[in-house]
Coordinates of C-alpha atoms and ligand atoms in Angstrom, one line a residue:
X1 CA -29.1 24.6 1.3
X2 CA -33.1 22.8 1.3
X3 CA -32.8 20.3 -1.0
X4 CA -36.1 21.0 -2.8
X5 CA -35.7 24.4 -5.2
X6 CA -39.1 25.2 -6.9
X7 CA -38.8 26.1 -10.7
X8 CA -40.7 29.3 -12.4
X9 CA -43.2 27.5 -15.8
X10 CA -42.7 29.9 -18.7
X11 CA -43.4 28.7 -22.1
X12 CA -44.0 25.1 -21.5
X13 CA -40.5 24.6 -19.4
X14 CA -39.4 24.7 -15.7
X15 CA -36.5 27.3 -15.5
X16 CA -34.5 28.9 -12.9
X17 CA -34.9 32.5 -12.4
X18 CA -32.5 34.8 -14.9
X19 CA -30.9 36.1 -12.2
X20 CA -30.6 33.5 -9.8
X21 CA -32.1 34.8 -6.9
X22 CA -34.0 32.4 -4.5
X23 CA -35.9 33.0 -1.6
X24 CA -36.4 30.9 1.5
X25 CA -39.7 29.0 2.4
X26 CA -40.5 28.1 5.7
X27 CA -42.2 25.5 7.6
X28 CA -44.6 27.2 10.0
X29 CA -45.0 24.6 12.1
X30 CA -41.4 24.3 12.8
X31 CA -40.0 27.7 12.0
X32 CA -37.0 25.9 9.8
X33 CA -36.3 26.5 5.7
X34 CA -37.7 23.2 3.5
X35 CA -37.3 25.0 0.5
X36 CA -36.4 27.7 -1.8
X37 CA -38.7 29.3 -4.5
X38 CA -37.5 31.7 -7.3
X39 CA -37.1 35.4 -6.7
X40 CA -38.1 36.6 -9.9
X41 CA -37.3 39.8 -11.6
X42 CA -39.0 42.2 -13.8
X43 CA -37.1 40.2 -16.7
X44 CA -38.0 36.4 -16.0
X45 CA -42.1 38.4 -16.1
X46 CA -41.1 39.7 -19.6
X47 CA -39.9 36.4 -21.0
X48 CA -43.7 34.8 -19.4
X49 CA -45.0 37.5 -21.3
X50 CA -43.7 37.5 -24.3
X51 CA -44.1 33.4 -24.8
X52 CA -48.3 34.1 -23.6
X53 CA -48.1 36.8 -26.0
X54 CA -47.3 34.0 -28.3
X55 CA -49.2 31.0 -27.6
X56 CA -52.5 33.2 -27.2
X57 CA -53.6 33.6 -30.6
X58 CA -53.5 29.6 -30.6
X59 CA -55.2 29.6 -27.5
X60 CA -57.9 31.6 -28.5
X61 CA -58.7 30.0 -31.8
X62 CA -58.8 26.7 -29.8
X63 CA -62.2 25.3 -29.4
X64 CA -63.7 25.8 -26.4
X65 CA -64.2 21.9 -25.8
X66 CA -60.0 21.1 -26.3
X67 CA -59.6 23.7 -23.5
X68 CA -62.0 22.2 -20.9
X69 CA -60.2 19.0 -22.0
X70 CA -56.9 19.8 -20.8
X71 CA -58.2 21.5 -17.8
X72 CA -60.3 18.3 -16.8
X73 CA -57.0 16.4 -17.4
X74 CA -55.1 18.5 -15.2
X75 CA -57.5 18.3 -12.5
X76 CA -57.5 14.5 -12.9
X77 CA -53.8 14.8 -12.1
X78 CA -54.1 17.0 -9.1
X79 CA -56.5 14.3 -7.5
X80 CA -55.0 11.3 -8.7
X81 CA -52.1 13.3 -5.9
X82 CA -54.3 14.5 -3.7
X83 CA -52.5 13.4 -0.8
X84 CA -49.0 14.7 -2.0
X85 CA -50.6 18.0 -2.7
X86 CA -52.6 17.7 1.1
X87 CA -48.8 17.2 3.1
X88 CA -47.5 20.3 1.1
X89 CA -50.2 22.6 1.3
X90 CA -49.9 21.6 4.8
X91 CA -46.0 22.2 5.4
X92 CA -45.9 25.2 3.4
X93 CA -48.8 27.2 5.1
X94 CA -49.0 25.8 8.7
X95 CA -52.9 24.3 7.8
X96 CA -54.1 21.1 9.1
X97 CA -53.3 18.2 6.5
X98 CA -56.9 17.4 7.2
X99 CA -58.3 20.7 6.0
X100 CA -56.1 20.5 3.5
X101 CA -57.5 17.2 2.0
X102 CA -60.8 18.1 2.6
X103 CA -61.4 21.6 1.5
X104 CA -58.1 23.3 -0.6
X105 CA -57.2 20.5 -2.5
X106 CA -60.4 19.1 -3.3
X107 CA -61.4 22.6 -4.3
X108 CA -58.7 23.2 -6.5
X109 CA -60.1 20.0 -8.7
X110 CA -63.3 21.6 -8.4
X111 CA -62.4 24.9 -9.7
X112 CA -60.8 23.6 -12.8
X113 CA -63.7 21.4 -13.4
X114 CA -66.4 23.8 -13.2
X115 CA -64.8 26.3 -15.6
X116 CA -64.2 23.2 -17.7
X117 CA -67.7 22.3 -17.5
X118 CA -68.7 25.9 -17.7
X119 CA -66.8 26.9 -20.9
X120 CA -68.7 24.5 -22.7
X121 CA -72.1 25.2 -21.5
X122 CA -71.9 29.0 -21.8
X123 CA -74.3 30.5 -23.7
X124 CA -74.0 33.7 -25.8
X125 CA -76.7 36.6 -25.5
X126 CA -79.0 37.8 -28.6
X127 CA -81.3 40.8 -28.5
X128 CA -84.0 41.0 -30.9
X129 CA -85.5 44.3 -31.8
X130 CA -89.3 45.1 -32.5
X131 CA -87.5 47.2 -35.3
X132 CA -85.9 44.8 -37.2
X133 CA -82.5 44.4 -36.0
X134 CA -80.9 41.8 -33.5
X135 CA -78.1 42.0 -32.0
X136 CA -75.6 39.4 -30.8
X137 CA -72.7 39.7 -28.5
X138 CA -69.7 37.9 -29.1
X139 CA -66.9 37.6 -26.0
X140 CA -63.6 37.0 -27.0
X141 CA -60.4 36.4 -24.9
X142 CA -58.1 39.4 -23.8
X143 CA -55.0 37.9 -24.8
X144 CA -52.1 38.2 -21.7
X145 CA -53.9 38.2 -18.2
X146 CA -51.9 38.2 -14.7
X147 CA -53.8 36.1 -11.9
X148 CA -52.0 37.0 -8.7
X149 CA -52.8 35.0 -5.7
X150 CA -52.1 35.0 -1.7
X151 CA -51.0 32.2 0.7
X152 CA -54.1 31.3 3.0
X153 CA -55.8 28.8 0.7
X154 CA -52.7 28.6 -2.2
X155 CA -54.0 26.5 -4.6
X156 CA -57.7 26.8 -4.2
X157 CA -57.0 29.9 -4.9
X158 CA -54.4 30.1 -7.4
X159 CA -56.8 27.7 -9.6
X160 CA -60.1 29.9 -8.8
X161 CA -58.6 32.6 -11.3
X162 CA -56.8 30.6 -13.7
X163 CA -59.5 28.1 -14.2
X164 CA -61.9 31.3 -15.7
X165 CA -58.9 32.6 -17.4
X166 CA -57.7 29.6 -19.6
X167 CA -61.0 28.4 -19.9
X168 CA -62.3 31.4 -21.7
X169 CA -58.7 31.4 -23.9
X170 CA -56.4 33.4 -22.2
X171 CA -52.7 32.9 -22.1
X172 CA -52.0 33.4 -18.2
X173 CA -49.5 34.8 -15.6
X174 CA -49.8 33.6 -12.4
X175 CA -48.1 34.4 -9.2
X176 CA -48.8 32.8 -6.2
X177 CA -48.2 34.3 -2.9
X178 CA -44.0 33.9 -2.2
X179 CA -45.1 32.3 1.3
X180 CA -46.6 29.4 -0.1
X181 CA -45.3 28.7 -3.2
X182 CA -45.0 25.1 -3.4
X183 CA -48.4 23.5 -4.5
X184 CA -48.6 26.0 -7.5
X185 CA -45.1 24.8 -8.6
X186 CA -46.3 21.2 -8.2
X187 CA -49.5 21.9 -10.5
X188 CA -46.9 23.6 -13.1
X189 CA -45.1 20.7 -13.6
X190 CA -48.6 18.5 -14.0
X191 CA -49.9 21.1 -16.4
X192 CA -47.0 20.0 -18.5
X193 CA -47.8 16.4 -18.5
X194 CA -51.7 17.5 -19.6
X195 CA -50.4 18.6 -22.5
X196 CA -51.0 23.2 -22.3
X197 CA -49.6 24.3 -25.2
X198 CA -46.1 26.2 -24.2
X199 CA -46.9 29.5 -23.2
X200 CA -50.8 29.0 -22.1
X201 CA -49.9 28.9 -18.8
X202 CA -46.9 30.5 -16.8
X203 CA -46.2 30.3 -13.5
X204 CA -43.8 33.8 -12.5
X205 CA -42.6 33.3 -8.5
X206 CA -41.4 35.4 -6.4
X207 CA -42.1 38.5 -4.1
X208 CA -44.9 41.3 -4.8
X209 CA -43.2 44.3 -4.8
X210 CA -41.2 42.9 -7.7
X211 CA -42.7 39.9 -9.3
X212 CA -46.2 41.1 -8.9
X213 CA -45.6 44.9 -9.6
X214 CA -44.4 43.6 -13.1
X215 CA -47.0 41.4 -13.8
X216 CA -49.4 44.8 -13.2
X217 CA -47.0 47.1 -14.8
X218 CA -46.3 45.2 -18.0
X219 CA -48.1 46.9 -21.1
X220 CA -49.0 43.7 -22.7
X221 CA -50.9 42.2 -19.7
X222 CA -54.5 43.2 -20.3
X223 CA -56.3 42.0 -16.9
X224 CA -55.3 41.9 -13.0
X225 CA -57.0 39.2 -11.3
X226 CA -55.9 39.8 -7.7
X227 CA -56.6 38.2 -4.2
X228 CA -55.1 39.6 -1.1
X229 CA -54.9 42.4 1.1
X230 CA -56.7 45.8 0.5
X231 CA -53.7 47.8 0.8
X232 CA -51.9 46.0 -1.8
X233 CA -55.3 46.1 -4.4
X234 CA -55.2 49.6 -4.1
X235 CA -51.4 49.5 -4.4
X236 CA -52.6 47.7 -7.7
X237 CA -55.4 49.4 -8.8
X238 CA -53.3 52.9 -9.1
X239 CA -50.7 50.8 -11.1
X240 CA -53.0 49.7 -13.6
X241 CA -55.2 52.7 -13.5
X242 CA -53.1 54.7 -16.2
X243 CA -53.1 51.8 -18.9
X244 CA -57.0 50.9 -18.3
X245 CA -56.7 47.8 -17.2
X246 CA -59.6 45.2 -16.2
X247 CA -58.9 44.6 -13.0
X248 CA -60.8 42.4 -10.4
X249 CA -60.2 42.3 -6.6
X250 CA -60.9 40.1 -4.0
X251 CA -60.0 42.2 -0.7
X252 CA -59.9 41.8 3.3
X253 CA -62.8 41.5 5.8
X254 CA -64.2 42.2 8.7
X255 CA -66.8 40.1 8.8
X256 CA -69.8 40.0 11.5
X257 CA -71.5 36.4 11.8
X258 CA -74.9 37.4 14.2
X259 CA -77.0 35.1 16.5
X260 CA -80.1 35.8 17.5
X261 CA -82.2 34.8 20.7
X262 CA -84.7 32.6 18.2
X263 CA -81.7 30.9 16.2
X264 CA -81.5 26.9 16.2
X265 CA -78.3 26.8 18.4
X266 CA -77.8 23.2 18.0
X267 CA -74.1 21.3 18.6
X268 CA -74.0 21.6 15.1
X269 CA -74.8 24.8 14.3
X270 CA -72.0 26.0 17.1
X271 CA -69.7 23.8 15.7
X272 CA -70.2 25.7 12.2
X273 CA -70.0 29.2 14.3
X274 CA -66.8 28.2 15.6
X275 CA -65.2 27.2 12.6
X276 CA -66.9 30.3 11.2
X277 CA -64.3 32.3 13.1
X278 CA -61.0 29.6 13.7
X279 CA -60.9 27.5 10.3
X280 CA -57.6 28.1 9.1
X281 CA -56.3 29.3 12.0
X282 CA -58.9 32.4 11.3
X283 CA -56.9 33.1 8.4
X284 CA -60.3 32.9 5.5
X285 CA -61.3 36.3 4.1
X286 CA -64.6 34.9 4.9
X287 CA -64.1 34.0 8.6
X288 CA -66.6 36.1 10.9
X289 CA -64.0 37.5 13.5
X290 CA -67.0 39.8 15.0
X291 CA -69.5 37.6 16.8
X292 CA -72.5 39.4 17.3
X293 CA -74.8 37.9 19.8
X294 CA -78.1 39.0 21.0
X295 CA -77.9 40.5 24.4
X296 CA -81.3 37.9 25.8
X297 CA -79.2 35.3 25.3
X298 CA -75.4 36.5 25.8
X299 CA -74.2 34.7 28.6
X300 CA -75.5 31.4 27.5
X301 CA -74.2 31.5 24.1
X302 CA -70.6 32.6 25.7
X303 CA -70.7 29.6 27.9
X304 CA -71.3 27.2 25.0
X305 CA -69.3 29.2 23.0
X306 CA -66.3 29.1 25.1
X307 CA -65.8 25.6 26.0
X308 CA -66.5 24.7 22.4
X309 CA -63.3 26.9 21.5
X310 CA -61.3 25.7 24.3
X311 CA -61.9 22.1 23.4
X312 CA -60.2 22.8 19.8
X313 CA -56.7 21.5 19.5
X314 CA -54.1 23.0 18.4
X315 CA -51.2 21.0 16.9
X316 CA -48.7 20.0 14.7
X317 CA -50.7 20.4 11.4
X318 CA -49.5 17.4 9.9
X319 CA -51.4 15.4 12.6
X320 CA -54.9 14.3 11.7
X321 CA -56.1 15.2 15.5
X322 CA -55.0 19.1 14.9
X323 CA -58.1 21.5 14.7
X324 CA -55.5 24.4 14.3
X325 CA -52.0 24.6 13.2
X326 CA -49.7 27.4 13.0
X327 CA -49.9 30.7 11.5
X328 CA -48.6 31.0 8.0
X329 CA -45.5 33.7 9.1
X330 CA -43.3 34.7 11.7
X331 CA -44.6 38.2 10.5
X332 CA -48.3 37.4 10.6
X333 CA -47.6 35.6 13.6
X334 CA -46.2 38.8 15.4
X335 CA -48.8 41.1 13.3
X336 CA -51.4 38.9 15.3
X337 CA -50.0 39.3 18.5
X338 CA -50.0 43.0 17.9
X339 CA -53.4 43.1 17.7
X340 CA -53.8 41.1 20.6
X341 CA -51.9 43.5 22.4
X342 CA -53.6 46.3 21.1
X343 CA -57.1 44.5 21.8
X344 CA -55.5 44.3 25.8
X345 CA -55.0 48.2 25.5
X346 CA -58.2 49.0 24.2
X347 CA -59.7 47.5 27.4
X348 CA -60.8 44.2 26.0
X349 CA -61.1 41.0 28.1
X350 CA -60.0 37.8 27.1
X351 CA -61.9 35.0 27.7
X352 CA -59.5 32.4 26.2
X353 CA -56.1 31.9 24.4
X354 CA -54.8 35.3 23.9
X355 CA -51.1 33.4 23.9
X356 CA -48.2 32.1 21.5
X357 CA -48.3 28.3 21.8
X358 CA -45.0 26.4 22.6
X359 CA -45.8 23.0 21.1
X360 CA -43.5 20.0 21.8
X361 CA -41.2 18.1 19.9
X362 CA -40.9 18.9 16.5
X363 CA -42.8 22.0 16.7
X364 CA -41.2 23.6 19.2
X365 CA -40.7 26.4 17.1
X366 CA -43.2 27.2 15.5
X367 CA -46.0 29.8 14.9
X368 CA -48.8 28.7 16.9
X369 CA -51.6 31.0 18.6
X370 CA -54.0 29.4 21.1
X371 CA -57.7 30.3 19.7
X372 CA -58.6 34.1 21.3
X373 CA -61.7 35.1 22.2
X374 CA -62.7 38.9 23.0
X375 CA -65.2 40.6 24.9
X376 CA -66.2 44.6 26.4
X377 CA -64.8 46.2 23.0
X378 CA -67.0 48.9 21.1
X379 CA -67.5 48.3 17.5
X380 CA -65.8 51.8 16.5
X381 CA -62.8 50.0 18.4
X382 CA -59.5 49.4 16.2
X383 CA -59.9 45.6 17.0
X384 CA -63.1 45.6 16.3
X385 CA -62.7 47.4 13.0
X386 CA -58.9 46.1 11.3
X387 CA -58.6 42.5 9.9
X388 CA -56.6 40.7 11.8
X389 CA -56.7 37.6 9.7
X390 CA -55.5 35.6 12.5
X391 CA -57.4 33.3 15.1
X392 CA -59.3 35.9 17.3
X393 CA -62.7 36.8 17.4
X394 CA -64.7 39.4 19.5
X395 CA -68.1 39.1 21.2
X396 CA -70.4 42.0 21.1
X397 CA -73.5 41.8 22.2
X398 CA -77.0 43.5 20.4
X399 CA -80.2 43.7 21.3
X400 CA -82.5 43.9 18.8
X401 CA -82.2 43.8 15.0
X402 CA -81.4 47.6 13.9
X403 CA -79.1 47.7 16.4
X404 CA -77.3 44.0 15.1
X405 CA -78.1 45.9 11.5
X406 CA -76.0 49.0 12.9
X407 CA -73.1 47.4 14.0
X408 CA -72.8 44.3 11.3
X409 CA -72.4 47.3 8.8
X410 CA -70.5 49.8 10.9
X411 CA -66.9 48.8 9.3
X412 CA -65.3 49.8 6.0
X413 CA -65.5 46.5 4.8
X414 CA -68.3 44.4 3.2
X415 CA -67.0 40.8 1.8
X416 CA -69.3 38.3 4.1
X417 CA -71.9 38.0 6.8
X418 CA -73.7 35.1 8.2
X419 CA -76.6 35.6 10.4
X420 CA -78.1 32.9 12.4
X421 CA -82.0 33.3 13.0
X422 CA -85.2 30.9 13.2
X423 CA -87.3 34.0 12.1
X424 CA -87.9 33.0 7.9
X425 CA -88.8 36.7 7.6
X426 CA -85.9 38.5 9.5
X427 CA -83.9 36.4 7.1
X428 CA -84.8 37.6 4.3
X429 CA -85.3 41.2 5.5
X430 CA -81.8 41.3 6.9
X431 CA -80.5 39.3 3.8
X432 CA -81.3 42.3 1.9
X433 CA -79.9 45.1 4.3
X434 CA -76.7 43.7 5.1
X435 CA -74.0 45.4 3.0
X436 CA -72.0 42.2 2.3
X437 CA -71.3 40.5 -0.7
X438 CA -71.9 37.3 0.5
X439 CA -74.4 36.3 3.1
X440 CA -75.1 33.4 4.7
X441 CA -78.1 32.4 6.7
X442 CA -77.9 29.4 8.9
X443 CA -74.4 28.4 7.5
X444 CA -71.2 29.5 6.5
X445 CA -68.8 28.7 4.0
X446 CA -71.5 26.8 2.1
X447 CA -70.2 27.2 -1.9
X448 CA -72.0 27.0 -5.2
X449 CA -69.7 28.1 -7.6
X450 CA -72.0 29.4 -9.9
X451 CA -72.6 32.4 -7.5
X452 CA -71.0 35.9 -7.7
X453 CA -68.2 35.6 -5.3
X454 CA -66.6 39.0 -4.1
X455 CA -67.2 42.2 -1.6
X456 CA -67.7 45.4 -1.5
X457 CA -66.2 48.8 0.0
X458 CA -62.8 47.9 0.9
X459 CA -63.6 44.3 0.3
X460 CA -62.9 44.9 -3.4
X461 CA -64.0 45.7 -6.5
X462 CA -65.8 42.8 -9.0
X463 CA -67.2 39.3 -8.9
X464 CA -65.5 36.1 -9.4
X465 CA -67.5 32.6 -9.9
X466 CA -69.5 31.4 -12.6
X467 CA -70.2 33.5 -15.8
X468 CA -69.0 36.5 -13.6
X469 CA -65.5 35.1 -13.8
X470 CA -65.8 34.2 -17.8
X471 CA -67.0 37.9 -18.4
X472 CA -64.1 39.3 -16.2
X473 CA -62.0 37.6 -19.2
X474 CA -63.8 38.6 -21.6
X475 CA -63.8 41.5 -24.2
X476 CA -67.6 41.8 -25.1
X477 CA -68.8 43.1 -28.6
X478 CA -72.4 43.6 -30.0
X479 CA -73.2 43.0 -33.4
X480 CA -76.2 44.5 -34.6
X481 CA -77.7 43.7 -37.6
X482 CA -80.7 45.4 -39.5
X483 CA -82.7 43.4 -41.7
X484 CA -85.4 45.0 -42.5
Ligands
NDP501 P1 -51.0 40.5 0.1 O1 -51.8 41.6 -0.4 O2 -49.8 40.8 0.9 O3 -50.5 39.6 -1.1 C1 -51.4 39.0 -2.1 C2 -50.6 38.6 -3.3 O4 -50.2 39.9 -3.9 C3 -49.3 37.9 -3.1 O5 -49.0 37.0 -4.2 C4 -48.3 39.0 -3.0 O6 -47.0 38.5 -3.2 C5 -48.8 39.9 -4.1 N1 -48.3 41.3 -4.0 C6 -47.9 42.0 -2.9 N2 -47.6 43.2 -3.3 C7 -47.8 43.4 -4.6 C8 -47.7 44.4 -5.5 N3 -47.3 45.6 -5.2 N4 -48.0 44.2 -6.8 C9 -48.5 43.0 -7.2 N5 -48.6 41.9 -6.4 C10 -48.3 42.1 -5.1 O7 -52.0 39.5 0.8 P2 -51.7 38.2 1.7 O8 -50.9 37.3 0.8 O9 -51.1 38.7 3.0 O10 -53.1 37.6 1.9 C11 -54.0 37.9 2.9 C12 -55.0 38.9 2.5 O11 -55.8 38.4 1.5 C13 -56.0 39.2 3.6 O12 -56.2 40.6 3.7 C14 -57.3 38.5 3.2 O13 -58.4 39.1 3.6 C15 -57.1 38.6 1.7 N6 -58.0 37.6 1.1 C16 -59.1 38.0 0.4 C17 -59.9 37.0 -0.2 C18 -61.2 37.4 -0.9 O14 -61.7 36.6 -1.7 N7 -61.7 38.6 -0.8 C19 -59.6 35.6 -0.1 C20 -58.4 35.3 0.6 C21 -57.6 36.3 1.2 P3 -46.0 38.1 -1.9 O15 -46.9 37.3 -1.0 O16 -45.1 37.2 -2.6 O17 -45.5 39.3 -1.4

C-alpha cells in the first residue's frame, strides 16, 4: 500500500471516507501508485453539506474584511511552502517542477489574494431616479456552493473558484479532479491552521460520476462552479437544470493562435507561440493547438517553427532542464495517441514527434509524448476540429484576413484566440470579429485577473475573474425607495 493516504476536509476535520473506499494516484512520470485519495460517496457529500449548511449563516454575517483575512493567511501558507506544493503538483500531474513553481503555485497565492483584496474593495451599485426614488442593490451569499475542478492546473484552479466563493461568504464544496488530488488535500490541511471556521470550507474527493454528480445533485447546493470538459458540463448542466441552479462553466477549446506576414516574429515572440501550443504538455484550455499562418510567409515560419519545437526537451518533470513532462494519464495518454492516429488517417503529415517517449531510468514508464506537429489537414477535419488537450498542434495556412477570420471561427468552440500582427488596425478589427472569449494580440497567456475569464459556444457558459466571479456568488436584490 502508498504510504501517503489523502484525507476528505469536512467541517473543520480531516476524515477518511465513510465507506472506506480509496482510489489510486499515479505518478505520470513513472507510471507507479504514490498515493491513495478517498473515493467518496454520495454520503461523505451529504455530511460536507450539511456542516456548510451550518457554518454559512456565520460565514455570511462575517465581515467582509475577517474573510479576506483568513484567505490572505492561507495564501501566506501556501507560499511560505511553495516548493513542497511545486514537487507535488509536479509528481501528481506529470508537469515540470519548474512550471509548477512559476505559474500554478504562484497563481494559486494569487487567486486567493485578489479575491481577498477584491472583497474588500467591492463596491455596491445605486440608481437614482429623476422621479424620486433610488434604488440600491444589495448582493448577498448563496449559502452551499460546489466548486468542482479538473487536473491540468489543480490548484490554480481549484483556488480560482473558491477564492470568489468564500470571499463573497459562501460555505463551499470543492472537488478536485481525482487525478490530481494531492495539492488540494495539502491546502485543506493549511486552511485549518488559518483558522476557517469548521464547515466554511470542505474538501469532498473522489471520482465525478459519484463524488461530483452529488455535489450537483444535492438540493441544498445552490451554485455549480465547474471547470473541465464540455461533455461533462453539459452532463452537469442537465443535472442541475431541474432545481435552477446557478451554474458557471469553464469548457474545452480549440483554439486558433494566427500569424500574419507583417507580425514581429522575433525569438521571443516564437518562443511565446511555441509555448502557446506545448505549455503543459498542450494540456491548457487556452493553448492554441491550430496554428494558423499566413500562406506569404508559410514555409519560413515552419522552418523556425520546427526547430524551435524540436529543440524542447522532454523529461523527467521533476528536473529543472524538462520543457515537457508527461501527460497526466495513461488514458489521456492513449486518448492522445488516438488522435494522432486518427490525424495519420485523415492524411495529415507530421513534421515532428508524433511518438510515445521511452525516457530512461526512473521514467521509463511513464507517459511521455514527443511535441507533434501537423500539417495538409482541412479545418472541417476531425483533428482539426476535437480538443485534443494533448501536445499537438496543426499548421494551416491562410491567405488573407477573411479567410484567417473564416477558419479561426470555423469550430464549435470559442474559449481563446491569439493573433499575432504588426497592423494596429487589423488588431483591433479582428479583436472584435473573433468569436472567442479571450483574445490575445501579440501575447498569450498574459493574465489580469480582473478581466472576464470564460468562452463561448461549447467553451461554456459564464465568466469567472474579478467582480464577474463575486456576482456568480451572489444573489442580487434591488431596493427601491421612493421619497418623494
Ligand atoms: P472532466 O470534465 O473529465 O472533469 C472535470 C471535473 O469534473 C473533475 O473533477 C471530474 O472528476 C469532475 N466530473 C466528472 N464527471 C462529473 C459529473 N458527472 N458530475 C460532476 N463532476 C464530474 O475534465 P478533465 O478533468 O478531463 O479536464 C480537462 C478538460 O477541462 C478539458 O476539456 C479542458 O479544455 C477543460 N478545461 C477548461 C478550462 C476553462 O477554463 N475553460 C480550463 C482547464 C481545463 P474526476 O476527474 O475525478 O472524474
Amino acid at each position: 500500500m502508498p504510504s501517503t493516504r489523502l484525507a476528505n476536509l469536512i467541517d473543520g476535520r480531516l476524515a477518511a471516507p465513510l465507506d472506506d473506499h480509496w482510489l489510486d494516484v499515479y505518478e505520470p512520470a513513472t507510471g507507479a501508485v504514490f498515493a491513495q485519495c478517498p473515493d467518496s460517496s454520495a454520503a461523505d457529500v451529504a455530511a460536507a453539506v450539511y456542516a456548510a449548511q451550518r457554518a454559512a449563516p456565520g460565514w455570511a454575517a462575517t465581515p467582509a474584511d475577517t474573510r479576506a483575512q483568513l484567505l490572505h493567511r492561507l495564501a501566506d501558507l501556501i507560499e511560505a511552502r511553495l516548493d513542497e506544493f511545486a514537487a507535488l503538483e509536479s509528481r501528481d500531474s506529470g508537469k515540470p517542477v519548474s512550471l509548477a513553481r512559476r505559474l500554478d503555485i504562484p497563481r494559486a497565492v494569487s487567486n486567493l489574494r485578489f479575491f481577498a483584496a477584491a472583497i474588500v474593495a467591492w463596491e455596491s451599485e445605486a440608481h437614482a431616479m429623476e422621479t424620486g426614488a433610488i434604488n440600491y442593490t444589495l448582493r448577498h451569499p448563496l449559502g452551499v456552493v460546489g466548486c468542482i475542478s479538473p487536473w491540468n492546473l489543480p490548484l490554480y484552479l481549484f483556488t480560482w473558484k473558491i477564492a470568489p466563493a468564500l470571499a463573497s461568504g459562501n460555505a463551499v464544496i470543492a472537488k478536485p479532479s481525482e487525478i490530481t488530488p494531492c495539492t488540494a488535500a495539502l491546502l485543506g490541511e493549511l486552511s485549518i491552521e488559518a483558522g476557517f471556521p469548521p464547515g466554511v470550507l470542505n474538501i469532498v474527493q473522489g471520482r465525478g460520476p459519484a463524488t461530483g454528480q452529488a455535489i450537483v445533485e444535492h438540493p441544498a447546493v445552490k451554485a455549480i462552479s465547474f471547470t473541465g470538459s464540455t461533455r461533462t458540463g453539459a452532463s452537469i448542466a442537465a443535472t442541475a437544470a431541474p432545481q435552477f441552479k446557478k451554474l458557471s462553466l469553464e469548457l474545452g477549446g480549440k483554439n486558433p493562435a494566427i500569424v500574419f506576414a507583417d507580425a514581429e516574429l522575433s525569438d521571443e515572440n516564437l518562443d511565446t507561440i511555441v509555448r502557446s501550443g506545448f505549455a503543459n504538455q498542450g494540456e491548457i484550455c487556452l493553448c492554441g493547438s491550430r496554428l494558423l499562418v499566413q500562406r506569404s510567409i508559410y514555409d519560413s515560419f515552419r522552418e523556425r517553427y520546427l526547430a524551435k519545437v524540436n529543440a524542447l526537451r522532454v523529461g523527467d518533470p521533476q528536473q529543472a532542464s524538462s520543457d515537457l513532462g508527461a501527460l497526466v494519464s495513461r488514458e489521456h495518454f492513449d486518448k492522445v495517441m488516438r488522435c494522432i492516429a486518427q490525424a495519420r488517417d485523415e492524411g495529415g503529415r507530421i513534421l515532428c514527434g508524433g511518438n510515445a517517449l521511452q525516457l530512461e531510468g526512473r521514467c521509463a514508464d511513464g507517459w511521455f509524448i514527443a511535441p507533434t506537429v501537423i500539417e495538409g489537414l482541412s479545418n472541417d477535419t476531425l483533428t482539426n476540429q476535437q480538443e485534443i488537450f494533448g501536445p499537438v498542434v496543426t499548421l494551416i495556412a491562410f491567405d488573407d484576413e477573411a479567410d484567417a477570420l473564416a477558419i479561426a471561427n470555423g469550430t464549435g468552440y470559442g474559449l481563446a484566440a491569439s493573433l499575432w500582427t504588426g497592423d494596429l488596425s487589423r488588431a483591433h478589427r479582428m479583436g472584435a470579429q473573433l468569436e472567442f472569449g479571450i483574445v490575445w494580440i501579440n501575447c498569450w497567456l498574459l493574465r489580469d485577473l480582473r478581466t472576464p475569464f470564460g468562452g463561448s459556444k461549447q467553451s461554456g457558459v459564464g465568466r469567472e475573474g474579478g467582480v464577474e466571479a463575486l456576482r456568480f456568488f451572489t444573489e442580487p436584490r434591488n431596493v427601491c425607495i421612493r421619497y418623494l
